[in-house]
Structures are given as C-alpha cells and as structure tokens.
Amino acid sequence: MPELPEVEIIKRGLQQKIVGKTIKDIEVKVPKIFQGDSKSIYGAKIKSIDRFAKMMVVELDNGKAMLIHLKLTGQLVFDCREGKKDCRTAGGHPSKDLRADLPNKFTHVIFHFTDGGVLYFNDLRKFGYIKLYNTKEVPDLKVLKELGPDPYSKDLKPEYLMKIISRRPKIKIKQILMDQTIIGGVGNIYADESLFCARISPLRPAKDVQRSELEKIIGCIRSVMDFSIAHGGSSENTFVDAEGRKGKMQNFFKVYRQTGEKCPECGGEIKRTVVGGRGTHYCPICQK
DNA sequence: TTCAATGTTTAGAC
DNA sequence: GGTCTAAACATTGA
C-alpha cells in the first residue's frame, strides 16, 4: 500500500471532502472487504478522520467508527458528484484507475452521501478492508494498541530502539523499521529509502548499529517521509490529491526498485536481496 | 513462462 | 518466546 505518507495525504484530502457529510447508503460488492453491518451507519454523519500508522479511523456521529486498511493495492477515490471526475480526490495504490470511470471491476465498496458525493474503495488484490466497530471499542483493538510510535512521535528515540534490539539479538536493522509494533507506518519503500539516506546497510544486525546511527536513521525516516508528503506521495502521475497535485515521489526513489541502476551517490550498482521475506534494495558501497 | 509486487497474518520447524 | 521460512490472500505487468 500506500505507506504512511500516502495514507496521510489521503487522510488530509478526505478530511476536507467528507467530514460533515451524511452517509445515504453503501453498496458492498465484496462482503469480506466491508466487515460489519453497513446499514447500521446509514444516516450517520462523518465526524472525523484520523491516521494511525498505515490505517485510518473514520469516526461517525452515531457511536460507530470504521477502521480502514488499504494493504498493498487499496485506493480511496472521492467524487463530489457521481460520474464526475473533475472534482476527484484520490489516493492509494498507483494505477490509472485513479483517473478512470468508476466503479470498475476493482471497486468493492461504494459510499453514497446525501449531497451526491461518492466514495469508492478499490482494491486489485482484495487484501484491504473496512471494519465497522463501536467507537469505544477502537482504542482496544489489537492492531492499534500494539502499534509502535509514529515516526513523528517524540517517543521514537534511539534509546527506545536500543531497548527493543537488546531483546531481539538476531534481527536485522531493516526488520526493525518494518515492524509495525516497533515503529508505526514504515513500509518496504520507505525502509529502503531511509536506510540509504542514513548510509546504513539493511543487512546489518541491529545490535551492531550504534546509538548515533539510530539517531541518523530516525532523522532519515522523518526527512524521507516529509519529502514524500511534500511531493504528493509515491504513486504514478495519475495520483491527484485534494488540490489536484500529482504525486511525484516515485521519481525520487534512490534505491527502491532501482536494481541494476547506478547509485545516485557513488555511481555503483544498486543490488537487490531479500530481508524478512521482502525485496530489499541498497548500495553496497555507500551503505555499511 | 516466470518472477516480483507499497502488507499482514499464520503455521511449522528449530 | 525468538527467529526463520513459506504460504496465504488475488491479480497484474514486466
């Protein structure tokens, strides 16, 4: 999916567009994507939208809340008038569908608002979900409760990471960044990019990473994500955010999926390997 | 045809 | 319990 910066951008876009709107009805085309009784929120008004790591919580005014996870290929597309693309706010997995006529065969849930606005949940691989809860249950949800601090949280400090690393002596540094219970919101793209920024090899045993290097990594996660948010996230140029700006982050990847390309720093070759089951890209010369 | 894919969970083996 | 691996979810595109 959409990692933290993309979810943050979607959240900001939807905050402007759907907060205050009333849900008229919901078309659930794939039941496993929308879990819960959709009819129980007909007539409910959107109160707020928050982001927790890569998840969004949409709070309603009838005591219910939706937990949304886009996983690898989810998208949220809002049209302020059904069938009109000129006022579209979209985000998520990059694909030309963000500009396409909707619904299409990957549209699994459609929210209709009383003012004519429409929100589409599209997901090619159907890994994503929308789960309905009573708002008061939300803080106790395991996926939220066990989440590590957000990269922007002041709780994310070298000492915090050192404590965790001391309990997991064999883990590689990249796996620390990817583990949602350690840091919330960093995915495969930003783990690779942040480690390149910090000049640390993703293969390095975490216990060998010095305090000063952890400091550097934390700073890099923040700067890479700031950069991405400022550039509209990493998605194809079909991505359009609330202001119609296109996502450009993918043009700035230094190592992610750049296997065989030249390192922008030293001109060496970017290598690909596997860490924790995920494709991992790095420059063996720059990253030690 | 074969491989990899922005995420997460679960099962089995050591 | 930690760690590693593979598999599962479903589909596309290089």
Coordinates of C-alpha atoms (C1' of nucleotides) in Angstrom, one line a residue:
Chain A
M1 CA 0.0 0.0 0.0
P2 CA 0.3 3.3 0.4
E3 CA 2.6 3.7 3.3
L4 CA 2.4 6.4 5.9
P5 CA 2.9 9.4 3.6
E6 CA 0.3 8.2 1.1
V7 CA -2.2 7.4 3.9
E8 CA -1.5 10.8 5.4
I9 CA -2.2 12.5 2.1
I10 CA -5.5 10.6 1.6
K11 CA -6.5 11.5 5.1
R12 CA -5.9 15.1 4.6
G13 CA -7.8 15.0 1.3
L14 CA -10.8 13.2 2.8
Q15 CA -10.8 15.4 5.8
Q16 CA -11.5 18.4 3.6
K17 CA -14.0 16.5 1.4
I18 CA -16.2 14.2 3.5
V19 CA -16.1 15.4 7.1
G20 CA -19.6 16.6 7.9
K21 CA -21.2 14.6 5.1
T22 CA -24.0 12.2 5.8
I23 CA -23.9 8.6 4.5
K24 CA -27.1 7.9 2.5
D25 CA -26.3 4.2 1.7
I26 CA -23.4 1.9 1.0
E27 CA -23.0 -0.7 -1.8
V28 CA -21.0 -3.6 -0.5
K29 CA -20.0 -5.7 -3.6
V30 CA -17.4 -7.8 -1.8
P31 CA -18.6 -8.7 1.7
K32 CA -15.1 -9.7 3.0
I33 CA -13.9 -6.1 2.3
F34 CA -16.6 -4.4 4.4
Q35 CA -16.9 -6.2 7.7
G36 CA -19.9 -5.2 9.8
D37 CA -23.5 -4.2 9.3
S38 CA -23.3 -1.4 6.7
K39 CA -26.9 -0.5 7.2
S40 CA -26.2 0.5 10.8
I41 CA -24.4 3.6 9.6
Y42 CA -27.0 4.8 7.0
G43 CA -27.8 8.3 8.0
A44 CA -24.7 8.7 10.1
K45 CA -22.5 11.8 9.7
I46 CA -18.7 11.7 9.3
K47 CA -17.3 13.3 12.4
S48 CA -13.5 12.9 12.0
I49 CA -10.7 11.0 10.2
D50 CA -7.5 10.0 11.9
R51 CA -4.5 8.1 10.8
F52 CA -2.7 5.5 12.9
A53 CA 0.4 4.3 11.1
K54 CA -1.0 3.0 7.8
M55 CA -4.6 2.8 9.0
M56 CA -7.4 5.3 9.0
V57 CA -10.2 5.6 11.5
V58 CA -13.3 7.3 10.4
E59 CA -15.5 8.3 13.3
L60 CA -19.2 8.7 12.8
D61 CA -21.8 10.6 14.9
N62 CA -23.8 7.5 15.8
G63 CA -21.2 5.8 18.1
K64 CA -19.7 3.8 15.3
A65 CA -16.3 4.0 13.6
M66 CA -14.7 2.5 10.5
L67 CA -11.2 1.1 10.5
I68 CA -9.7 1.3 7.0
H69 CA -6.6 -0.5 5.8
L70 CA -5.6 -0.3 2.2
K71 CA -2.9 -3.0 2.4
L72 CA -0.9 -3.3 -0.9
T73 CA -3.3 -2.2 -3.6
G74 CA -6.2 -0.3 -2.0
Q75 CA -7.4 3.0 -3.2
L76 CA -9.9 5.5 -2.0
V77 CA -11.4 7.8 -4.6
F78 CA -13.9 10.5 -3.8
D79 CA -16.0 12.2 -6.5
C80 CA -18.1 15.2 -5.2
R81 CA -20.7 14.3 -7.9
E82 CA -21.3 10.8 -9.1
G83 CA -19.9 10.2 -12.5
K84 CA -17.9 13.5 -12.4
K85 CA -14.1 13.2 -12.4
D86 CA -13.4 16.9 -12.3
C87 CA -13.7 17.2 -8.6
R88 CA -11.9 13.9 -7.7
T89 CA -9.8 13.3 -4.7
A90 CA -7.9 10.1 -4.8
G91 CA -5.1 8.2 -3.3
G92 CA -3.6 4.9 -2.7
H93 CA -2.1 2.2 -4.9
P94 CA -0.9 3.8 -8.1
S95 CA -2.8 2.9 -11.2
K96 CA -4.6 4.6 -14.0
D97 CA -7.9 3.8 -12.2
L98 CA -7.4 6.9 -10.2
R99 CA -8.5 8.8 -13.3
A100 CA -10.8 6.1 -14.7
D101 CA -14.5 5.9 -14.8
L102 CA -15.8 4.3 -11.6
P103 CA -17.0 2.0 -10.4
N104 CA -14.9 -0.6 -12.2
K105 CA -14.2 -4.3 -11.5
F106 CA -11.9 -3.5 -8.6
T107 CA -14.5 -1.3 -6.9
H108 CA -15.7 -3.3 -3.9
V109 CA -17.4 -0.8 -1.7
I110 CA -19.2 2.4 -2.7
F111 CA -20.4 5.0 -0.2
H112 CA -23.1 7.4 -1.3
F113 CA -23.5 10.7 0.6
T114 CA -26.8 12.6 0.8
D115 CA -25.3 15.6 -1.1
G116 CA -24.5 13.4 -4.1
G117 CA -20.8 12.8 -3.3
V118 CA -19.5 9.3 -3.8
L119 CA -16.5 7.5 -2.2
Y120 CA -15.1 4.4 -3.9
F121 CA -13.0 1.7 -2.2
N122 CA -11.0 0.0 -5.0
D123 CA -8.6 -2.9 -4.4
L124 CA -7.0 -5.0 -7.0
R125 CA -5.8 -7.8 -4.8
K126 CA -8.6 -7.5 -2.2
F127 CA -6.2 -7.5 0.8
G128 CA -7.6 -4.3 2.2
Y129 CA -10.6 -3.9 4.4
I130 CA -13.1 -1.6 6.1
K131 CA -14.2 -2.8 9.5
L132 CA -17.0 -1.4 11.5
Y133 CA -16.8 -1.0 15.3
N134 CA -18.4 0.8 18.1
T135 CA -16.2 3.8 18.6
K136 CA -15.5 2.9 22.2
E137 CA -14.0 -0.4 21.1
V138 CA -11.5 1.2 18.8
P139 CA -8.8 2.1 21.3
D140 CA -8.7 -1.5 22.5
L141 CA -8.2 -3.0 19.0
K142 CA -5.1 -5.1 18.9
V143 CA -3.8 -3.7 15.6
L144 CA -3.9 -0.2 17.1
K145 CA -2.9 -1.0 20.6
E146 CA 0.2 -2.9 19.7
L147 CA 1.3 -0.2 17.2
G148 CA 4.8 1.3 17.8
P149 CA 5.2 5.1 17.9
D150 CA 4.7 7.0 14.7
P151 CA 7.9 8.2 13.1
Y152 CA 7.0 11.7 14.0
S153 CA 6.4 10.9 17.7
K154 CA 8.9 12.2 20.2
D155 CA 8.7 8.7 21.7
L156 CA 10.7 7.4 18.8
K157 CA 14.2 7.8 20.3
P158 CA 17.5 5.8 19.9
E159 CA 17.1 4.6 23.5
Y160 CA 13.7 3.1 22.7
L161 CA 15.0 1.2 19.7
M162 CA 18.1 0.0 21.7
K163 CA 15.9 -1.4 24.3
I164 CA 13.9 -3.4 21.8
I165 CA 17.0 -4.5 19.9
S166 CA 18.6 -5.8 23.1
R167 CA 15.7 -8.3 23.4
R168 CA 16.0 -9.4 19.7
P169 CA 19.6 -10.1 19.2
K170 CA 19.4 -11.6 15.7
I171 CA 17.2 -9.2 14.0
K172 CA 18.4 -7.1 11.0
I173 CA 18.1 -3.3 11.1
K174 CA 15.6 -3.2 8.2
Q175 CA 13.2 -5.5 10.1
I176 CA 13.2 -3.1 13.0
L177 CA 12.0 -0.3 10.7
M178 CA 9.3 -2.6 9.1
D179 CA 7.9 -4.0 12.3
Q180 CA 4.7 -2.1 12.9
T181 CA 4.8 -2.9 16.6
I182 CA 8.2 -1.1 16.9
I183 CA 7.6 1.8 14.5
G184 CA 4.2 2.5 13.1
G185 CA 3.8 3.3 9.4
V186 CA 7.1 2.5 7.7
G187 CA 6.8 0.0 4.9
N188 CA 9.1 -1.5 2.4
I189 CA 9.7 1.5 0.2
Y190 CA 10.5 3.9 3.0
A191 CA 12.6 1.4 4.9
D192 CA 14.9 1.0 1.9
E193 CA 15.0 4.8 1.2
S194 CA 15.5 5.7 4.8
L195 CA 18.4 3.3 5.2
F196 CA 20.0 4.6 2.1
C197 CA 19.6 8.1 3.4
A198 CA 21.3 7.1 6.6
R199 CA 24.0 5.1 4.7
I200 CA 23.3 2.0 6.8
S201 CA 23.1 -1.4 5.1
P202 CA 19.6 -3.1 5.6
L203 CA 21.5 -6.3 6.2
R204 CA 23.3 -5.0 9.3
P205 CA 22.5 -6.9 12.5
A206 CA 20.5 -4.4 14.6
K207 CA 22.7 -4.9 17.6
D208 CA 25.7 -3.6 15.7
V209 CA 24.0 -0.3 14.9
Q210 CA 25.4 2.5 17.2
R211 CA 23.3 5.0 19.1
S212 CA 24.4 7.8 16.8
E213 CA 23.4 5.7 13.7
L214 CA 20.0 5.0 15.1
E215 CA 19.6 8.8 15.6
K216 CA 20.5 9.2 12.0
I217 CA 18.1 6.6 10.8
I218 CA 15.2 8.2 12.8
G219 CA 16.1 11.5 11.3
C220 CA 16.2 10.0 7.8
I221 CA 12.8 8.3 8.2
R222 CA 11.3 11.7 9.0
S223 CA 13.0 13.5 6.2
V224 CA 12.2 10.9 3.6
M225 CA 8.5 11.0 4.6
D226 CA 8.4 14.8 4.8
F227 CA 9.8 14.8 1.3
S228 CA 7.3 12.3 0.1
I229 CA 4.3 14.1 1.6
A230 CA 5.5 17.4 0.1
H231 CA 5.7 15.7 -3.3
G232 CA 2.3 14.1 -3.0
G233 CA 3.4 10.6 -2.2
S234 CA 4.7 7.8 -4.2
S235 CA 2.3 6.9 -6.9
E236 CA 2.0 7.3 -10.6
N237 CA 1.4 10.6 -12.1
T238 CA -2.3 9.8 -12.2
F239 CA -2.4 10.4 -8.5
V240 CA -4.4 13.5 -7.6
D241 CA -4.7 14.9 -4.1
A242 CA -7.2 17.3 -2.7
E243 CA -5.7 20.2 -4.6
G244 CA -5.2 18.3 -7.8
R245 CA -1.5 18.0 -7.3
K246 CA 0.1 14.9 -8.7
G247 CA 2.2 12.5 -6.7
K248 CA 5.9 12.7 -7.7
M249 CA 7.7 10.8 -5.0
Q250 CA 8.3 7.8 -7.3
N251 CA 10.6 9.9 -9.4
F252 CA 12.8 10.4 -6.4
F253 CA 13.4 6.8 -5.3
K254 CA 17.1 6.4 -4.9
V255 CA 17.3 2.7 -4.3
Y256 CA 13.7 1.2 -4.2
R257 CA 13.2 -0.9 -7.3
Q258 CA 16.4 0.6 -8.8
T259 CA 18.1 -2.8 -9.0
G260 CA 21.0 -2.6 -11.5
E261 CA 20.8 1.2 -11.8
K262 CA 23.5 3.5 -10.7
C263 CA 23.7 4.7 -7.1
P264 CA 23.0 8.4 -7.2
E265 CA 25.7 9.0 -4.7
C266 CA 28.7 6.9 -5.9
G267 CA 27.7 5.5 -9.3
G268 CA 27.9 1.9 -8.0
E269 CA 25.3 -0.6 -8.8
I270 CA 22.2 -0.9 -6.7
K271 CA 21.7 -4.5 -5.5
R272 CA 18.6 -6.4 -4.6
T273 CA 18.3 -9.0 -1.9
V274 CA 15.6 -10.3 0.5
V275 CA 15.3 -9.3 4.1
G276 CA 12.4 -10.7 6.2
G277 CA 10.8 -12.0 3.0
R278 CA 10.7 -8.6 1.3
G279 CA 12.6 -7.3 -1.6
T280 CA 15.4 -5.1 -0.3
H281 CA 17.4 -2.6 -2.4
Y282 CA 20.6 -0.9 -1.4
C283 CA 24.0 0.3 -2.5
P284 CA 26.7 -2.0 -1.1
I285 CA 29.3 0.8 -1.5
C286 CA 27.5 3.6 0.3
Q287 CA 25.6 1.6 2.9
K288 CA 27.7 0.0 5.5
Chain B
dT1 C1' 6.6 -18.5 -18.8
dT2 C1' 8.3 -16.9 -14.6
dC3 C1' 9.0 -13.5 -11.2
dA4 C1' 8.0 -9.7 -8.3
dA5 C1' 4.8 -6.5 -6.2
dT6 C1' 3.8 -0.1 -1.4
dG7 C1' 1.0 -5.5 3.7
dT8 C1' -0.1 -8.6 7.2
dT9 C1' -1.0 -13.0 9.4
dT10 C1' -0.4 -17.7 10.4
dA11 C1' 1.7 -22.2 10.6
dG12 C1' 5.6 -25.2 11.2
dA13 C1' 10.4 -26.2 12.4
dC14 C1' 14.4 -25.5 15.3
Chain C
dG1 C1' 9.3 -16.7 23.2
dG2 C1' 12.6 -15.6 19.1
dT3 C1' 13.7 -16.5 14.5
dC4 C1' 13.4 -18.2 10.0
dT5 C1' 10.8 -19.8 6.1
dA6 C1' 7.0 -20.4 3.4
dA7 C1' 2.4 -19.8 2.4
dA8 C1' -2.0 -17.5 2.2
dC9 C1' -4.9 -13.7 0.4
dA10 C1' -5.7 -12.3 -5.7
dT11 C1' -4.1 -10.1 -9.8
dT12 C1' -1.3 -7.6 -12.8
dG13 C1' 2.6 -6.4 -15.5
dA14 C1' 7.4 -6.7 -16.9

